Amino acid sequence: MKDVEFFTQEQLIIRISRMSADRLRCWIDEGFVRSADDREERFDAADIARLEFLCDLADDFDLTTEGIGIVISLMDQIHTLRNQLLRLGKAVDCQPGEVREAIIEAFAGSAGRSKSAGP
Amino acid sequence: MAEGLYDILGVSADSSAAEIKAAYRKLAKAHHPDLNPGNTTAAERFKAISAAYAIIGDETLRGRYDRGEIDASGQEAPQRPFYREHAGTSGDRRYQDHESFADFGDQSELFAELLRRARAGERHQAMRPAPGRDRHYFLPVSFLEAARGGERMLAMPDGSDLKVTIPAGLRDGQSLRLKGKGDAGLNGGPAGDALIEISVERHELFHRDGDDISITVPISLTEAALGAQIEVPTLHGKLKLTIPPGASSGQKLRLKNQGIRARGRQPGHQYVELSVVLPDTSKFDDEIKTALASWSKRHPFDARATWTRGVEL
């Protein structure tokens, strides 16, 4: 595994032009970004990308802290779902041909069917 | 100059700053890669949109662009990362939210199993430093230990002894916190604390009210009538106490600063309540009986004269 580069709060503020100490403090307190340590001085590249996105939400879309909280929470849920769905798809890909066919058949057939419907 | 910046944002060159911002927002919403995680062309489009906005969304740069001082490519949007590129990487695990599809588990065996494993995995990956848990103990101490202070050894479950310093004036039900004497921390986190709840036993003679001590001392009839110097116990050793002539049961005398001497508080006092005790009256002979009777006749005294005055009965 390659080494992961970590950043302190001060380094984040320097690296992200739209970031201020107050803003970072607020977003850390809200849990929008989470340090890998308790001293809150260990952020990584994913956090920088998140913070850039949070800056877009705040500056370009004028979202309030509450609004940002809703968006980022939904975004995390979507990414988790996307990842799981992707992994499920890859798992299906690894199955023998007839199993794959059967799953695709069942999956396509289940679209729009209510969950209480029988077999 | 390929496409004009105003064209990219779909606004006219004489649009107001507000119109430009509104147009940018609308396009950014549609093309921001983090708002469109599955759209592979979104990043390219968004780069162009934000580069255009970086110039004509800025009053000064817009002026220079309009005057031809800078061209559309003059201000390249700096290389910036998008979060979606990190989603699904190890750095993203902190932000994964498996509970958001916990309900799938009710409807599909497959998801129930996947969810179970995801939760187990999260526990496994919880390698953050965490403080150890606090340990709770119960320690009964004698009245005198609590009042005077002292040291006690507490046997720990692992066989070691923990020295507990009991500060003078400790109250029943109070807890002592010994920092770092609880369970060890996880992954380099600090150890928990030992919380020792104190129960103070009663004393046969001493009673306590805050930092004041009270004690009832029996005195003889003669000592009460004629006065005397007697010895009384205190928390800090025996002391001489002068009983004034004519003392009665119930009378309280104060021994200043002889109560509990707690750190950081004014010392309490000891209150001595006198209790007159008659000698063995079966040994009273005719001499004393006659003397008492004749004395009482000459000095009539109603001990209950004022006893019930003003009291509702």
Coordinates of C-alpha atoms in Angstrom, one line a residue:
Chain A
M1 CA 0.0 0.0 0.0
K2 CA 1.4 3.4 -0.9
D3 CA 1.9 6.0 1.8
V4 CA -1.0 8.3 2.5
E5 CA -0.2 12.0 2.8
F6 CA -1.8 13.7 5.8
F7 CA -2.5 17.4 6.4
T8 CA -3.0 19.5 9.5
Q9 CA -5.7 22.1 9.8
E10 CA -3.2 24.8 9.0
Q11 CA -2.1 23.0 5.9
L12 CA -5.7 22.6 4.8
I13 CA -6.3 26.4 5.2
I14 CA -3.2 27.1 3.1
R15 CA -4.0 24.6 0.4
I16 CA -7.6 25.4 -0.1
S17 CA -7.9 29.1 -1.1
R18 CA -11.5 29.5 0.0
M19 CA -10.9 28.0 3.4
S20 CA -10.7 30.0 6.6
A21 CA -9.9 28.8 10.2
D22 CA -13.5 29.6 11.4
R23 CA -15.1 27.8 8.5
L24 CA -12.9 24.7 9.0
R25 CA -13.6 24.7 12.7
C26 CA -17.3 24.8 12.0
W27 CA -17.2 22.0 9.4
I28 CA -15.1 19.8 11.7
D29 CA -17.5 20.5 14.6
E30 CA -20.4 19.6 12.3
G31 CA -18.6 16.3 11.3
F32 CA -18.5 17.2 7.6
V33 CA -14.8 16.2 7.6
R34 CA -13.3 13.9 10.2
S35 CA -9.7 13.7 11.2
A36 CA -8.1 10.3 11.5
D37 CA -6.9 11.3 15.0
D38 CA -8.3 12.9 18.1
R39 CA -6.2 16.0 17.8
E40 CA -8.0 16.9 14.6
E41 CA -4.7 17.3 12.7
R42 CA -4.8 14.3 10.4
F43 CA -6.7 14.9 7.2
D44 CA -6.1 13.3 3.8
A45 CA -6.6 14.0 0.1
A46 CA -10.2 12.8 0.3
D47 CA -10.8 15.5 2.9
I48 CA -9.3 18.1 0.7
A49 CA -11.6 17.1 -2.1
R50 CA -14.6 17.1 0.3
L51 CA -13.7 20.6 1.6
E52 CA -13.5 21.9 -2.0
F53 CA -16.9 20.6 -2.6
L54 CA -18.2 22.1 0.7
C55 CA -16.7 25.4 -0.4
D56 CA -18.7 25.1 -3.7
L57 CA -21.9 24.5 -1.7
A58 CA -21.3 27.4 0.6
D59 CA -19.9 30.0 -1.9
D60 CA -21.4 29.1 -5.2
F61 CA -24.8 27.8 -4.1
D62 CA -25.1 29.9 -0.9
L63 CA -26.1 26.9 1.2
T64 CA -26.3 27.4 4.9
T65 CA -24.5 25.1 7.3
E66 CA -27.7 23.1 7.7
G67 CA -28.2 22.9 3.9
I68 CA -24.6 21.7 3.5
G69 CA -25.2 19.1 6.2
I70 CA -28.1 17.7 4.4
V71 CA -26.3 17.6 1.0
I72 CA -23.2 16.0 2.4
S73 CA -25.1 13.4 4.3
L74 CA -27.1 12.4 1.2
M75 CA -23.9 12.4 -0.8
D76 CA -22.3 10.0 1.6
Q77 CA -25.3 7.8 1.4
I78 CA -25.3 7.8 -2.4
H79 CA -21.6 7.0 -2.6
T80 CA -22.0 4.1 -0.1
L81 CA -24.9 2.8 -2.2
R82 CA -23.0 3.2 -5.4
N83 CA -20.0 1.4 -4.1
Q84 CA -22.1 -1.5 -2.7
L85 CA -24.1 -1.7 -5.9
L86 CA -20.9 -1.7 -8.0
R87 CA -19.4 -4.5 -5.8
L88 CA -22.6 -6.4 -6.1
G89 CA -22.4 -6.1 -9.9
K90 CA -18.8 -7.3 -9.9
A91 CA -19.8 -10.2 -7.7
V92 CA -22.5 -11.2 -10.1
D93 CA -20.0 -10.9 -13.0
C94 CA -17.9 -13.6 -11.3
Q95 CA -20.8 -16.1 -11.3
P96 CA -21.3 -18.9 -13.8
G97 CA -23.1 -17.9 -17.0
E98 CA -26.5 -19.4 -16.0
V99 CA -26.4 -17.9 -12.6
R100 CA -25.6 -14.5 -14.1
E101 CA -28.5 -14.9 -16.6
A102 CA -30.9 -15.9 -13.8
I103 CA -30.0 -12.9 -11.7
I104 CA -30.3 -10.5 -14.6
E105 CA -33.6 -12.0 -15.5
A106 CA -34.9 -11.8 -12.0
F107 CA -33.5 -8.3 -11.5
A108 CA -35.1 -7.0 -14.7
G109 CA -38.3 -8.8 -13.9
S110 CA -38.5 -7.4 -10.4
A111 CA -38.5 -3.7 -11.6
G112 CA -41.7 -2.0 -10.6
R113 CA -43.1 -5.0 -8.8
S114 CA -44.3 -4.3 -5.3
K115 CA -42.4 -6.0 -2.5
S116 CA -45.5 -7.8 -1.2
A117 CA -46.0 -9.5 -4.6
G118 CA -45.6 -13.3 -4.5
P119 CA -43.4 -15.4 -6.7
Chain B
M1 CA -10.3 32.3 -28.2
A2 CA -12.7 29.5 -29.0
E3 CA -16.0 29.8 -27.3
G4 CA -16.7 33.1 -25.5
L5 CA -17.0 33.0 -21.8
Y6 CA -20.5 34.5 -21.9
D7 CA -21.5 31.8 -24.3
I8 CA -20.3 29.1 -22.0
L9 CA -22.5 30.4 -19.2
G10 CA -25.3 31.1 -21.7
V11 CA -25.5 34.8 -20.7
S12 CA -25.2 38.0 -22.8
A13 CA -22.3 40.3 -22.4
D14 CA -24.3 42.9 -20.7
S15 CA -25.7 40.6 -18.0
S16 CA -25.6 41.8 -14.5
A17 CA -23.4 40.1 -11.9
A18 CA -26.5 38.5 -10.3
E19 CA -27.6 37.1 -13.7
I20 CA -24.1 35.6 -14.2
K21 CA -24.1 34.1 -10.8
A22 CA -27.6 32.6 -11.3
A23 CA -26.6 31.2 -14.7
Y24 CA -23.4 29.7 -13.2
R25 CA -25.3 28.1 -10.3
K26 CA -27.8 26.5 -12.7
L27 CA -25.0 25.0 -14.8
A28 CA -22.9 24.1 -11.8
K29 CA -25.8 22.2 -10.3
A30 CA -26.3 20.3 -13.5
H31 CA -22.6 19.6 -14.1
H32 CA -20.8 19.6 -10.8
P33 CA -19.0 16.2 -10.6
D34 CA -19.8 15.8 -7.0
L35 CA -23.5 16.4 -7.6
N36 CA -23.3 14.0 -10.6
P37 CA -21.1 11.2 -9.4
G38 CA -22.0 8.9 -12.3
N39 CA -21.6 11.4 -15.2
T40 CA -18.2 11.0 -16.7
T41 CA -18.4 14.1 -18.9
A42 CA -19.4 16.3 -16.0
A43 CA -15.9 17.1 -14.9
E44 CA -14.9 18.5 -18.4
R45 CA -18.0 20.6 -18.7
F46 CA -17.7 21.8 -15.1
K47 CA -14.1 22.8 -15.6
A48 CA -15.1 25.0 -18.5
I49 CA -18.1 26.5 -16.6
S50 CA -16.1 27.3 -13.5
A51 CA -13.2 28.7 -15.5
A52 CA -15.6 31.0 -17.3
Y53 CA -17.2 32.0 -14.0
A54 CA -13.8 32.6 -12.4
I55 CA -13.3 35.4 -14.9
I56 CA -16.7 36.9 -15.6
G57 CA -18.0 36.2 -12.1
D58 CA -15.2 38.4 -10.8
E59 CA -15.8 42.2 -11.4
T60 CA -12.1 43.1 -12.0
L61 CA -11.3 40.1 -14.2
R62 CA -14.5 40.6 -16.1
G63 CA -13.5 44.2 -16.9
R64 CA -10.1 43.1 -18.1
Y65 CA -11.7 40.3 -20.2
D66 CA -14.2 42.7 -21.7
R67 CA -11.4 45.1 -22.6
G68 CA -9.4 42.3 -24.2
E69 CA -6.6 42.4 -21.7
I70 CA -7.0 38.7 -20.9
D71 CA -8.5 36.0 -23.1
A72 CA -10.7 33.2 -22.1
S73 CA -7.7 30.9 -21.5
G74 CA -5.9 33.6 -19.6
Q75 CA -7.2 32.3 -16.3
E76 CA -7.1 28.5 -16.2
A77 CA -9.1 27.1 -13.4
P78 CA -6.5 25.6 -11.0
Q79 CA -6.4 21.9 -10.9
R80 CA -8.8 20.8 -8.2
P81 CA -9.8 17.5 -6.9
F82 CA -13.4 16.3 -6.8
Y83 CA -14.6 14.2 -3.9
R84 CA -16.2 11.5 -6.2
E85 CA -12.7 10.5 -7.2
H86 CA -12.1 9.5 -3.5
A87 CA -15.5 7.9 -2.9
G88 CA -14.8 4.2 -2.5
T89 CA -11.2 4.6 -1.6
S90 CA -9.7 3.9 1.8
G91 CA -9.9 7.6 2.7
D92 CA -13.6 7.5 2.1
R93 CA -14.4 4.7 4.6
R94 CA -14.8 7.2 7.4
Y95 CA -17.8 8.7 5.5
Q96 CA -19.5 5.5 4.4
D97 CA -23.0 5.2 5.7
H98 CA -24.2 1.7 5.6
E99 CA -27.1 2.4 7.9
S100 CA -28.8 4.3 5.1
F101 CA -29.8 1.1 3.5
A102 CA -30.2 -0.9 6.6
D103 CA -33.9 -1.4 5.7
F104 CA -32.8 -3.5 2.6
G105 CA -31.8 -6.2 5.1
D106 CA -35.4 -6.8 6.0
Q107 CA -36.3 -7.4 2.4
S108 CA -33.4 -9.4 1.1
E109 CA -31.3 -12.1 2.7
L110 CA -28.4 -11.0 0.5
F111 CA -28.4 -7.4 1.8
A112 CA -28.9 -8.6 5.4
E113 CA -25.7 -10.6 5.1
L114 CA -23.8 -7.8 3.3
L115 CA -24.9 -5.3 5.9
R116 CA -23.9 -7.6 8.7
R117 CA -20.4 -7.9 7.3
A118 CA -20.2 -4.2 6.6
R119 CA -20.9 -3.5 10.3
A120 CA -18.4 -6.1 11.4
G121 CA -15.9 -4.5 9.1
E122 CA -16.5 -1.1 10.5
R123 CA -15.8 -2.4 14.0
H124 CA -12.7 -4.1 12.8
Q125 CA -11.4 -0.9 11.2
A126 CA -12.1 1.2 14.2
M127 CA -8.4 1.7 14.9
R128 CA -8.7 5.2 16.1
P129 CA -7.3 5.8 19.5
A130 CA -10.0 5.6 22.1
P131 CA -9.9 6.3 25.9
G132 CA -10.2 3.3 28.2
R133 CA -13.3 2.8 30.1
D134 CA -13.7 4.1 33.6
R135 CA -13.7 1.6 36.4
H136 CA -16.1 1.9 39.3
Y137 CA -15.3 0.9 42.9
F138 CA -17.1 1.2 46.2
L139 CA -15.1 1.9 49.3
P140 CA -16.6 2.0 52.8
V141 CA -14.5 4.2 55.1
S142 CA -14.8 4.8 58.8
F143 CA -16.2 8.0 60.2
L144 CA -12.8 9.0 61.5
E145 CA -11.0 8.3 58.2
A146 CA -13.4 10.4 56.3
A147 CA -13.3 13.2 58.9
R148 CA -9.5 13.3 59.3
G149 CA -8.4 12.1 55.9
G150 CA -5.9 9.3 55.3
E151 CA -4.7 6.7 52.9
R152 CA -6.2 3.4 51.9
M153 CA -5.1 0.5 49.7
L154 CA -7.7 -0.7 47.4
A155 CA -7.2 -4.2 46.0
M156 CA -7.7 -4.2 42.2
P157 CA -9.2 -7.0 40.2
D158 CA -5.8 -7.7 38.6
G159 CA -4.3 -8.3 42.1
S160 CA -2.4 -5.0 42.3
D161 CA -3.1 -2.5 45.0
L162 CA -4.2 1.1 44.3
K163 CA -3.3 3.7 46.8
V164 CA -6.3 5.9 47.5
T165 CA -5.8 9.2 49.3
I166 CA -8.8 10.2 51.3
P167 CA -9.1 13.9 51.8
A168 CA -10.2 15.2 55.2
G169 CA -13.9 16.0 55.2
L170 CA -15.0 13.5 52.6
R171 CA -18.8 13.1 52.6
D172 CA -20.9 10.0 52.3
G173 CA -21.8 9.3 48.7
Q174 CA -19.0 11.4 47.3
S175 CA -16.8 9.9 44.5
L176 CA -13.0 10.1 44.1
R177 CA -11.7 10.1 40.6
L178 CA -8.2 8.7 40.1
K179 CA -7.1 9.8 36.7
G180 CA -5.7 7.1 34.5
K181 CA -6.4 4.2 36.9
G182 CA -9.2 2.7 34.9
D183 CA -9.0 0.4 31.9
A184 CA -6.1 0.9 29.5
G185 CA -6.8 3.0 26.3
L186 CA -7.3 1.5 22.9
N187 CA -4.8 2.1 20.1
G188 CA -2.7 4.5 22.1
G189 CA -5.7 6.4 23.7
P190 CA -5.5 7.5 27.3
A191 CA -6.5 5.1 30.1
G192 CA -9.8 5.6 31.8
D193 CA -10.3 6.7 35.3
A194 CA -11.0 4.9 38.5
L195 CA -14.2 6.2 40.1
I196 CA -14.4 5.3 43.8
E197 CA -17.7 5.9 45.5
I198 CA -17.3 6.5 49.2
S199 CA -19.6 5.3 51.9
V200 CA -18.9 6.8 55.3
E201 CA -19.8 4.6 58.3
R202 CA -21.4 6.1 61.4
H203 CA -19.5 6.8 64.7
E204 CA -20.9 5.9 68.1
L205 CA -20.1 9.3 69.7
F206 CA -19.3 11.8 66.9
H207 CA -21.9 13.1 64.7
R208 CA -21.4 15.3 61.7
D209 CA -23.1 18.3 60.2
G210 CA -21.0 19.6 57.3
D211 CA -17.6 20.3 58.8
D212 CA -19.0 20.6 62.3
I213 CA -18.8 17.8 64.8
S214 CA -21.2 17.3 67.7
I215 CA -20.8 15.0 70.7
T216 CA -22.9 14.5 73.8
V217 CA -20.9 14.4 77.0
P218 CA -22.3 13.1 80.3
I219 CA -21.5 15.2 83.4
S220 CA -22.4 14.7 87.0
L221 CA -24.9 16.7 89.0
T222 CA -22.0 18.1 91.1
E223 CA -20.1 19.1 87.9
A224 CA -23.2 20.7 86.5
A225 CA -23.9 22.6 89.8
L226 CA -20.4 23.7 90.7
G227 CA -18.7 23.8 87.4
A228 CA -15.7 21.7 86.4
Q229 CA -12.9 21.1 84.0
I230 CA -13.4 17.9 82.1
E231 CA -11.6 16.1 79.2
V232 CA -13.5 15.6 76.0
P233 CA -12.4 13.7 72.8
T234 CA -12.1 15.6 69.6
L235 CA -11.0 14.4 66.1
H236 CA -7.6 15.8 66.9
G237 CA -7.1 14.4 70.4
K238 CA -8.4 15.0 73.9
L239 CA -9.1 18.6 75.1
K240 CA -9.9 20.2 78.4
L241 CA -13.3 21.8 78.5
T242 CA -14.5 24.2 81.2
I243 CA -18.0 23.6 82.4
P244 CA -19.5 26.8 83.8
P245 CA -21.3 26.5 87.2
G246 CA -25.0 25.9 86.8
A247 CA -24.9 24.0 83.5
S248 CA -27.9 22.1 82.3
S249 CA -28.6 19.1 80.1
G250 CA -28.9 20.2 76.5
Q251 CA -26.6 23.2 76.9
K252 CA -24.0 23.3 74.0
L253 CA -20.5 24.5 74.3
R254 CA -18.3 25.2 71.4
L255 CA -14.7 24.1 70.8
K256 CA -13.6 26.5 68.1
N257 CA -11.9 25.0 65.0
Q258 CA -11.9 21.5 66.5
G259 CA -14.2 20.1 63.8
I260 CA -13.2 18.9 60.4
R261 CA -10.2 20.6 58.9
A262 CA -10.8 20.2 55.2
R263 CA -8.4 21.6 52.7
G264 CA -9.5 24.9 51.2
R265 CA -12.4 25.4 53.7
Q266 CA -12.7 27.1 57.0
P267 CA -12.2 24.6 59.8
G268 CA -15.4 23.4 61.4
H269 CA -16.2 23.5 65.2
Q270 CA -16.9 20.8 67.7
Y271 CA -20.1 21.3 69.7
V272 CA -20.3 19.6 73.0
E273 CA -23.8 19.0 74.3
L274 CA -24.0 18.4 78.1
S275 CA -26.1 15.7 79.5
V276 CA -26.5 15.7 83.3
V277 CA -26.5 12.3 84.7
L278 CA -27.5 11.5 88.3
P279 CA -25.5 9.1 90.4
D280 CA -26.9 5.8 91.5
T281 CA -30.0 7.1 93.4
S282 CA -30.4 3.8 95.3
K283 CA -27.4 4.9 97.3
F284 CA -29.2 8.1 98.3
D285 CA -29.5 8.0 102.1
D286 CA -31.7 9.9 104.5
E287 CA -29.1 12.6 104.9
I288 CA -29.2 13.7 101.3
K289 CA -33.0 13.1 100.9
T290 CA -33.7 15.4 103.9
A291 CA -31.2 18.0 102.7
L292 CA -32.8 18.1 99.2
A293 CA -36.3 18.2 100.6
S294 CA -35.6 21.0 103.0
W295 CA -33.5 23.0 100.3
S296 CA -36.4 22.6 97.8
K297 CA -38.9 23.9 100.4
R298 CA -36.8 27.0 100.9
H299 CA -36.1 27.6 97.2
P300 CA -39.2 26.6 95.3
F301 CA -38.4 25.9 91.6
D302 CA -40.8 24.7 88.8
A303 CA -38.5 23.1 86.2
R304 CA -41.5 23.1 83.7
A305 CA -42.6 26.7 84.4
T306 CA -41.8 28.0 80.9
W307 CA -41.6 24.7 79.1
T308 CA -44.8 24.8 77.2
R309 CA -45.1 28.6 76.8
G310 CA -46.1 29.6 73.3
V311 CA -46.2 26.0 72.1
E312 CA -49.3 24.7 70.5
L313 CA -50.3 21.3 72.0

